[in-house]
XYZ file of C-alpha atoms in Angstrom:
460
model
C -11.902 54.591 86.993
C -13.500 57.456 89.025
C -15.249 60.771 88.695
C -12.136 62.856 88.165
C -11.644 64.044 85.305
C -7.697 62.376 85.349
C -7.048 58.999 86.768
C -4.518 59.080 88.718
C -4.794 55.471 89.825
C -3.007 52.652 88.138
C -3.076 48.812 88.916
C -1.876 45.856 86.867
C -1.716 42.051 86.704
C 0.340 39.616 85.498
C 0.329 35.712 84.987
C 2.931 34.658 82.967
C 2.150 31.993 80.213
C 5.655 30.813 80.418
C 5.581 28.117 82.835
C 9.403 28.434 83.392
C 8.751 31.866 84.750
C 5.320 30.899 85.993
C 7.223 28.125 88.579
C 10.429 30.283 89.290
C 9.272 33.944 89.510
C 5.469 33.548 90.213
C 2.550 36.327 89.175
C 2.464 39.499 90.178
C -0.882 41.865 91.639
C -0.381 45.489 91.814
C -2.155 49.010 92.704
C -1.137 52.212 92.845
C -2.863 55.544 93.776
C -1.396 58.793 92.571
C -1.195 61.731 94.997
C -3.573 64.084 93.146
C -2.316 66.959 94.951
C 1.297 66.013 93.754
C 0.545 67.297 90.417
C 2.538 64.460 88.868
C 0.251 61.634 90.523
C -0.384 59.810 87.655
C 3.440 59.730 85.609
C 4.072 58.317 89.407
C 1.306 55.769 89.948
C 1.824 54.437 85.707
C 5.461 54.299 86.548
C 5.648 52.477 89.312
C 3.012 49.887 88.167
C 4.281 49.030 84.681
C 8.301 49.234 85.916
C 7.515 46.705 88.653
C 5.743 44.127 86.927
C 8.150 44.673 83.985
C 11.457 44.282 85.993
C 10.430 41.686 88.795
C 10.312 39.328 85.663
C 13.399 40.098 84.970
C 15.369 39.723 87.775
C 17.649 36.456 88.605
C 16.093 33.271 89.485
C 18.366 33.407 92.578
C 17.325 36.665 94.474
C 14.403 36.058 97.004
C 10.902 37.576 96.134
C 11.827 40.492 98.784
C 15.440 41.239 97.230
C 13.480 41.595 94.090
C 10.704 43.731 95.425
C 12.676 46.076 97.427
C 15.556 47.050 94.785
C 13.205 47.293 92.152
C 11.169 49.555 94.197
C 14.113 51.361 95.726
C 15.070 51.919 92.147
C 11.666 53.355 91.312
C 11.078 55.764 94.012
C 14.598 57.064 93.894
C 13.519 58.079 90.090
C 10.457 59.143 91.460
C 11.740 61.600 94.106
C 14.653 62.942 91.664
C 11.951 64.092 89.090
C 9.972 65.613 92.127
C 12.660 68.244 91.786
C 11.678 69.514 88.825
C 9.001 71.162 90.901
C 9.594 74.636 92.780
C 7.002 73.876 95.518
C 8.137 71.350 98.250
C 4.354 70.489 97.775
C 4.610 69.286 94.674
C 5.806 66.048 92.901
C 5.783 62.306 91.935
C 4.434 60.468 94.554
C 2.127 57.550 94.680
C 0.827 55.057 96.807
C 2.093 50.818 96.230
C 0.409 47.961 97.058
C 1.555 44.515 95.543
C 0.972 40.556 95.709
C 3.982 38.253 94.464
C 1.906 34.914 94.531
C 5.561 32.636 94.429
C 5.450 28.628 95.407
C 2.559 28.682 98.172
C 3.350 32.335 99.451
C 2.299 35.593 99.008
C 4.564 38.492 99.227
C 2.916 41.484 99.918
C 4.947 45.220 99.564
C 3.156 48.193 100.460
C 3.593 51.687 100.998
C 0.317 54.236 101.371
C -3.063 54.132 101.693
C -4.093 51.581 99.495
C -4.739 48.418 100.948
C -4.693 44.373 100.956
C -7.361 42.420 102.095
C -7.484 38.461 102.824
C -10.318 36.263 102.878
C -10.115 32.828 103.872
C -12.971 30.472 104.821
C -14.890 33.592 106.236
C -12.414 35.088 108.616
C -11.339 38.633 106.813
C -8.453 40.593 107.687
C -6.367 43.696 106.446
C -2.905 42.781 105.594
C -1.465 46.021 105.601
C -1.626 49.431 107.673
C -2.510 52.947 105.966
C 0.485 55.412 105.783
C -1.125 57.943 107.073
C -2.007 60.768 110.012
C -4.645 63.052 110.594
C -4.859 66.309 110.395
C -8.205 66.386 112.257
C -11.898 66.886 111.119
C -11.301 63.866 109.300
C -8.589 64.699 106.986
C -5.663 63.147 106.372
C -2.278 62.922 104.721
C -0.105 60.399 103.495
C 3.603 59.647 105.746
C 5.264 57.663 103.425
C 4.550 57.206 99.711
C 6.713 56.275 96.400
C 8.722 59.087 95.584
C 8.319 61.460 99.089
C 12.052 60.872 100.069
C 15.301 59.758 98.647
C 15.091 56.218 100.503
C 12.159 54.403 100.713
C 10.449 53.249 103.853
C 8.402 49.971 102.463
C 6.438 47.560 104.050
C 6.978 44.008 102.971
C 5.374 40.471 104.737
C 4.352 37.421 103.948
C 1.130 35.524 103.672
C 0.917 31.078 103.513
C -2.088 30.534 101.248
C -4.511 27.808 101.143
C -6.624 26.818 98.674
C -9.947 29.286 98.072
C -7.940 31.970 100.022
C -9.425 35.366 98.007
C -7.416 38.613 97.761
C -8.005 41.863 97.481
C -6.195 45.052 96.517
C -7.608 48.532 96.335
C -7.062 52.085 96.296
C -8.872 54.233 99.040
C -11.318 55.377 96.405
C -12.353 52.077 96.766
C -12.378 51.060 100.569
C -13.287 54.018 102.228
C -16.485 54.176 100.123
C -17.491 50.572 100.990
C -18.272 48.916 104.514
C -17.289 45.784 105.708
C -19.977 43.456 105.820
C -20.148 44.160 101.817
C -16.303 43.735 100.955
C -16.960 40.421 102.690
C -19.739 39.442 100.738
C -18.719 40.641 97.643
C -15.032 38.704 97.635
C -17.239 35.572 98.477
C -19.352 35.832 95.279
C -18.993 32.669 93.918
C -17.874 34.475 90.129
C -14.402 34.888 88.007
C -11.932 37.836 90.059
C -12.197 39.687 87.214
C -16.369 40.167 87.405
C -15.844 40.813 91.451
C -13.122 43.466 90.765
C -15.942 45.724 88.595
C -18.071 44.594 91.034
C -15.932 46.097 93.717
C -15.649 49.356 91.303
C -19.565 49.738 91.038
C -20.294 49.875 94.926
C -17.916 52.154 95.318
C -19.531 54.140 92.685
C -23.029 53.761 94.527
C -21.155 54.931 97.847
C -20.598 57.918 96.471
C -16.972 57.867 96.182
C -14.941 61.209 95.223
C -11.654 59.397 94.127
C -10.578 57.248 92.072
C -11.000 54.250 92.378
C -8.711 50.814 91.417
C -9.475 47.248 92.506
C -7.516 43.809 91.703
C -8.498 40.536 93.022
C -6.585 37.001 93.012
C -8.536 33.822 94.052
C -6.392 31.173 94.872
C -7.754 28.064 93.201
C -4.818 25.524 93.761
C -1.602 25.422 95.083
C 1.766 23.569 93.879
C 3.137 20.701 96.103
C 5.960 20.930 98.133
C 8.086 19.247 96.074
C 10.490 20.683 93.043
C 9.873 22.480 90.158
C 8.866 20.626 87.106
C 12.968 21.377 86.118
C 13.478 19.099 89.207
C 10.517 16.601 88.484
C 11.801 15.615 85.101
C 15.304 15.040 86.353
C 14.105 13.177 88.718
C 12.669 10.666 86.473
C 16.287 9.841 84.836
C 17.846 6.622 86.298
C 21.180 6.551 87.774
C 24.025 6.190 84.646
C 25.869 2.527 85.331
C 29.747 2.841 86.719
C 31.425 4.425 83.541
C 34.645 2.933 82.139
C 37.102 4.495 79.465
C 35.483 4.737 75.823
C 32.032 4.289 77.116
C 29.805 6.842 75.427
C 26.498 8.700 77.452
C 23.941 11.245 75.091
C 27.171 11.884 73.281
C 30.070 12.156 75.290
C 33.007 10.244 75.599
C 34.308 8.861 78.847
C 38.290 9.404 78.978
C 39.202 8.700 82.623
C 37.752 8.905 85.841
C 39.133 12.009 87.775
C 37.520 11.201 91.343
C 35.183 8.608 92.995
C 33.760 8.058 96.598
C 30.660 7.061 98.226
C 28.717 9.808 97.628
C 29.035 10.515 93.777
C 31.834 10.237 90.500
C 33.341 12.613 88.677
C 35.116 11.725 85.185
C 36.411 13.223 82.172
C 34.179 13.059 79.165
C 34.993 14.568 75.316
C 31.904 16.004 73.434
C 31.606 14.012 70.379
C 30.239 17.082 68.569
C 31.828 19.847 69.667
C 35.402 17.863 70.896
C 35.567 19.833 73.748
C 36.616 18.107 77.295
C 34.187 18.372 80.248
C 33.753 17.055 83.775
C 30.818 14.920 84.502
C 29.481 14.184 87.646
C 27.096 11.148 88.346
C 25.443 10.523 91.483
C 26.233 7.115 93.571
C 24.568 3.793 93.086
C 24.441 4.160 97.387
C 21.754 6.541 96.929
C 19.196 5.411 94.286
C 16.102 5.388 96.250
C 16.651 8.313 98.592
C 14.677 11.223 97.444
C 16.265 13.960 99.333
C 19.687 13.093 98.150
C 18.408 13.081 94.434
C 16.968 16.809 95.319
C 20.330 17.817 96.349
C 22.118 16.619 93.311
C 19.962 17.927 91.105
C 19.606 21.563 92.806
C 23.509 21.675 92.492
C 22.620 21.555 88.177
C 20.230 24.249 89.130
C 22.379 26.678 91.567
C 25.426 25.866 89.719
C 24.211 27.384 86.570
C 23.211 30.576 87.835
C 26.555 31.640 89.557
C 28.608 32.487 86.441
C 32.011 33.436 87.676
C 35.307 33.345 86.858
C 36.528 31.963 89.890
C 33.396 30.208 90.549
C 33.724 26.400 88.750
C 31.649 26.343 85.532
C 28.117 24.263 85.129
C 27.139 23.531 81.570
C 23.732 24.500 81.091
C 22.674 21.973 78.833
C 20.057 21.235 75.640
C 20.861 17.986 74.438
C 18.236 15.440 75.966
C 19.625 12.908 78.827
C 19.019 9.511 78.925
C 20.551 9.288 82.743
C 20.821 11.993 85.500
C 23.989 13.390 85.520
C 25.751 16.998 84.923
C 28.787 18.306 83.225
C 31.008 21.381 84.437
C 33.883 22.827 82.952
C 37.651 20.974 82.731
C 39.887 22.231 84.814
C 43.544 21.475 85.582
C 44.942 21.951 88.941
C 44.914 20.491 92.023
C 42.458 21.639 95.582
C 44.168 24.147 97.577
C 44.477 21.542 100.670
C 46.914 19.403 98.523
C 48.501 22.775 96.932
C 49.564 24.060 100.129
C 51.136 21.066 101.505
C 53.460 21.553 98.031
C 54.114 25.299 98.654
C 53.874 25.754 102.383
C 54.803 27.795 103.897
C 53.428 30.236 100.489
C 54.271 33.464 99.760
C 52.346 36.254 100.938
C 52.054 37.527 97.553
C 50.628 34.219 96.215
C 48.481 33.525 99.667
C 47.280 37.201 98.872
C 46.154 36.741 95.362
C 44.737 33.167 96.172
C 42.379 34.516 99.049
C 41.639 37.462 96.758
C 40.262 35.055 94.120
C 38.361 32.941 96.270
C 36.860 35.794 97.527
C 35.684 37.380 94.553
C 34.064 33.676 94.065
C 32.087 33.810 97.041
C 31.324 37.649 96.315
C 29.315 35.681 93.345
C 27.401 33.537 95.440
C 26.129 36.486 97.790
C 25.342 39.093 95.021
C 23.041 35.657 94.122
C 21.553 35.377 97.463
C 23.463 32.102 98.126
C 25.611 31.032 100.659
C 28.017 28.165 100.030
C 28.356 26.552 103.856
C 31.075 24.360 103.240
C 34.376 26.103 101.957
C 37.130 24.398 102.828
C 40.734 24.186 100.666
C 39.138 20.644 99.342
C 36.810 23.241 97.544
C 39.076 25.078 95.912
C 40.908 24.576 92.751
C 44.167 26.083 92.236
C 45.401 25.767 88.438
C 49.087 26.321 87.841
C 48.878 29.411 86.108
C 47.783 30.465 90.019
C 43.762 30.899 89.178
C 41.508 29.756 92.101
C 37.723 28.230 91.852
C 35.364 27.348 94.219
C 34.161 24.255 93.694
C 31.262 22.100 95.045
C 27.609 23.315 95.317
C 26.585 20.113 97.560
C 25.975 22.614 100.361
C 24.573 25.623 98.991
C 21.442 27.606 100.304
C 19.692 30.166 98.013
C 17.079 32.421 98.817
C 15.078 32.353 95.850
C 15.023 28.754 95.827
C 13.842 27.865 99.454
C 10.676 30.276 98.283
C 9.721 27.481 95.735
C 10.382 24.209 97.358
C 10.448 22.343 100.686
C 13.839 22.985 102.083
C 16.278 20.296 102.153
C 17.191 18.726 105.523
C 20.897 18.215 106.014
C 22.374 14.872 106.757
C 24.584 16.380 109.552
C 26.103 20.057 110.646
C 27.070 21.424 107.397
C 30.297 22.611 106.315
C 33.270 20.778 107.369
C 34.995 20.742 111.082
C 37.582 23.123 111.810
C 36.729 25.249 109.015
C 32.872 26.274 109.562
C 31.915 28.943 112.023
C 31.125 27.268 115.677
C 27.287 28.800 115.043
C 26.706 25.875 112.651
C 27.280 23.415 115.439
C 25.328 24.714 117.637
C 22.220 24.509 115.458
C 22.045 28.135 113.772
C 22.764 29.476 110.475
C 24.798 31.973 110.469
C 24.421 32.894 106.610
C 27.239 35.069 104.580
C 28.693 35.504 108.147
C 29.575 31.716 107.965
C 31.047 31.874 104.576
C 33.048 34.736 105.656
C 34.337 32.553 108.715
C 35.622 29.921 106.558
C 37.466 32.052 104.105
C 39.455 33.528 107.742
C 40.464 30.183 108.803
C 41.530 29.302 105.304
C 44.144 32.102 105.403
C 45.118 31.742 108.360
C 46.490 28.490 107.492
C 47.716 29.476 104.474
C 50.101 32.088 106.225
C 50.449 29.543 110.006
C 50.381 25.770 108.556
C 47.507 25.332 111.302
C 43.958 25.880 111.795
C 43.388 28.695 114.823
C 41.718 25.638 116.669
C 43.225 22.656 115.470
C 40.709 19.968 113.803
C 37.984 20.052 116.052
């Protein structure tokens, strides 16, 4: 809205219905404010709106709410500043101001570039969230430093905001802000009416201030938060009882128990044939040992989750699945071979060809977990199948951090230092994460046993 005769504003909200994407991706809050001098303010301000609430829907359940943000937007304004050189004049183009809310778990990520601005109001304290992209020029002009679409690589400003319940946002273009005082923003983000009356609301005073912009407003009121707990994909799991010790020819939702491949105090793993389909799977049942701690039921069950998302061919298959469980369980792909610890005591010293490819493998594996935002913390050769055709898989998401994840739940404390001694980098022990870096580290001391028969500093 605005007196000009084109509205070069744009701003967009969206609350998905889906409660799948609703608990893993969150809603999204968005303004932008086309540079009217630009020419192209309004393609820029349109695009950017409707591509980033289009695409940050569509991204993978694994990347964090800033990976999203920032290579969507990257994306964007790299369009953005290619089409600006269409234009003769360096003046001219399609740039546009950003301001967003990702409202994810109990968070709000905020990314912002411009003028436009966020505002937070929580039991009567009010603050600005972001800073205005901007210098003067004196006698109270101004011009915008960094927008959407003003250079090749975008300079964005991204933070993060712990709500609380009644916490009341607002997002608006400088049509809007500069045209309004304080003490009335205040009182007006109070009113005790639905965000959508309080936005027009917002749009009106603005109107009575005299504005000479356009002007764009979008308000969230935060009227209750999730718990800390899982998703309601965990929750439901969570429910299931732990499956009785399986034996050959017992049967579970349909499959078949054949043999047990591998048993120890922390969980089972047997071979199971599909009655419908005939095909063989692993499943893997948590322990008896564990039955009423909580935290170790998370775990298992985020393994199903993480597992499912990191599709790779040298990354160990989980089955995502649709029949309904009686018991809490999971099923991965068969596969025959043997963990690299046991392989190389058959074929040491290896070849360097064969260590080669092996390493090569495994890394392409963990290549899968980063590209996914998640880190793996405990490679070690017991975590790596080796079939005899010579095809490696990591195995094991026990240990695994992911970004995205963390952002929904309460994070998982670990029994112990993760990863395994003599294999994980020496930051783990001394209380610090050292992320990819550490995954890296493991995969080093891995090959240099393959090609020494040692570890470079022995067991401990």
């Amino acid at each position: 809205a605005g007196i000009k005769p084109i509205n070069e504003d744009s701003a967009g909200v969206k609350v998905p219905e889906d409660s799948y994407l609703l608990n893993n991706k969150g809603c999204a809050l968005v303004v932008a404010d086309g540079v009217s001098s630009a020419e192209a303010g309004r393609e820029a301000s349109h695009t950017a709106v409707e591509r980033f609430i289009e695409e940050y829907f569509q991204t993978p359940d694994t990347w964090s709410v800033s990976k999203c943000g920032e290579q969507i937007l990257s994306t964007i304004n790299l369009k953005l500043f290619r089409k600006s050189h269409e234009f003769s004049s360096d003046t001219k183009g399609y740039l546009s101001t950003f301001s967003s809310i990702v409202i994810k778990g109990r968070t709000a990520h905020f990314f912002h570039v411009g003028d436009s601005r966020i505002f937070l109001l929580r039991e009567g304290e009010f603050a600005q969230c972001t800073t205005d992209h901007v210098a003067s020029l004196g006698g109270g002009k101004t011009f915008l430093t960094r927008a959407i679409g003003m250079d090749n690589r975008l300079h964005l400003d991204y933070g993060r905001i712990p709500l609380e319940a009644g916490d009341r946002l607002l997002l608006c273009s400088d049509g809007v802000h500069d045209f309004i005082e304080e003490a009335r923003i205040i009182e007006t983000l109070a009113m005790d009416q639905p965000a959508e009356f309080i936005a027009d609301k917002f749009l009106d005073l603005a109107r009575e201030g005299e504005t000479d912009d356009n002007i764009s407003a979008v308000v969230g009121i935060v009227e209750q938060l999730p718990f800390e707990n899982l998703d309601d994909y965990s929750a439901k799991l969570t429910r299931l009882p732990f499956p009785p010790a399986l034996e050959k020819g017992m049967k579970l939702d349909g499959f078949v128990v054949q043999k047990e491949l591998f048993a120890s105090s922390r969980s089972q793993l047997y071979l199971v044939k599909d009655e419908v389909s005939g095909e063989l799977l692993a499943m893997k049942t948590p322990s008896p040992n564990f039955e009423e701690d909580t935290a170790y039921i998370d775990r298992f069950i985020q393994e199903e989750w993480i597992g499912i998302r990191i599709q790779h061919p040298n990354v160990v298959k989980i089955i995502r699945q649709d029949r309904k469980r009686s018991f809490l369980y999971y099923l991965m792909e068969y596969v025959e071979g043997e963990g690299l610890d046991k392989w190389l005591r058959k074929n040491q010293p290896p070849s360097p060809k064969l260590a080669i490819n092996i390493v090569k493998q495994v890394a392409e594996g963990l290549k899968a977990f980063h590209q996914n935002e998640a880190v793996h913390q405990d490679l070690k050769p017991g975590n790596i199948m080796v079939t005899e055709e010579g095809k490696a898989l990591v195995l094991d998401f026990g240990s695994v951090f992911v970004a995205g994840l963390s952002e929904c739940v309460s994070p998982i404390i670990p029994d112990g230092v993760l990863g395994t001694a003599g294999y994980s980098d020496p930051l783990y022990l001394r209380g610090h994460n050292p992320g990819i870096q550490g995954d890296v580290y493991s995969l080093a001391t891995i090959t240099y046993e393959m090609f020494t028969g040692t570890l470079p500093y022995g067991d401990k």
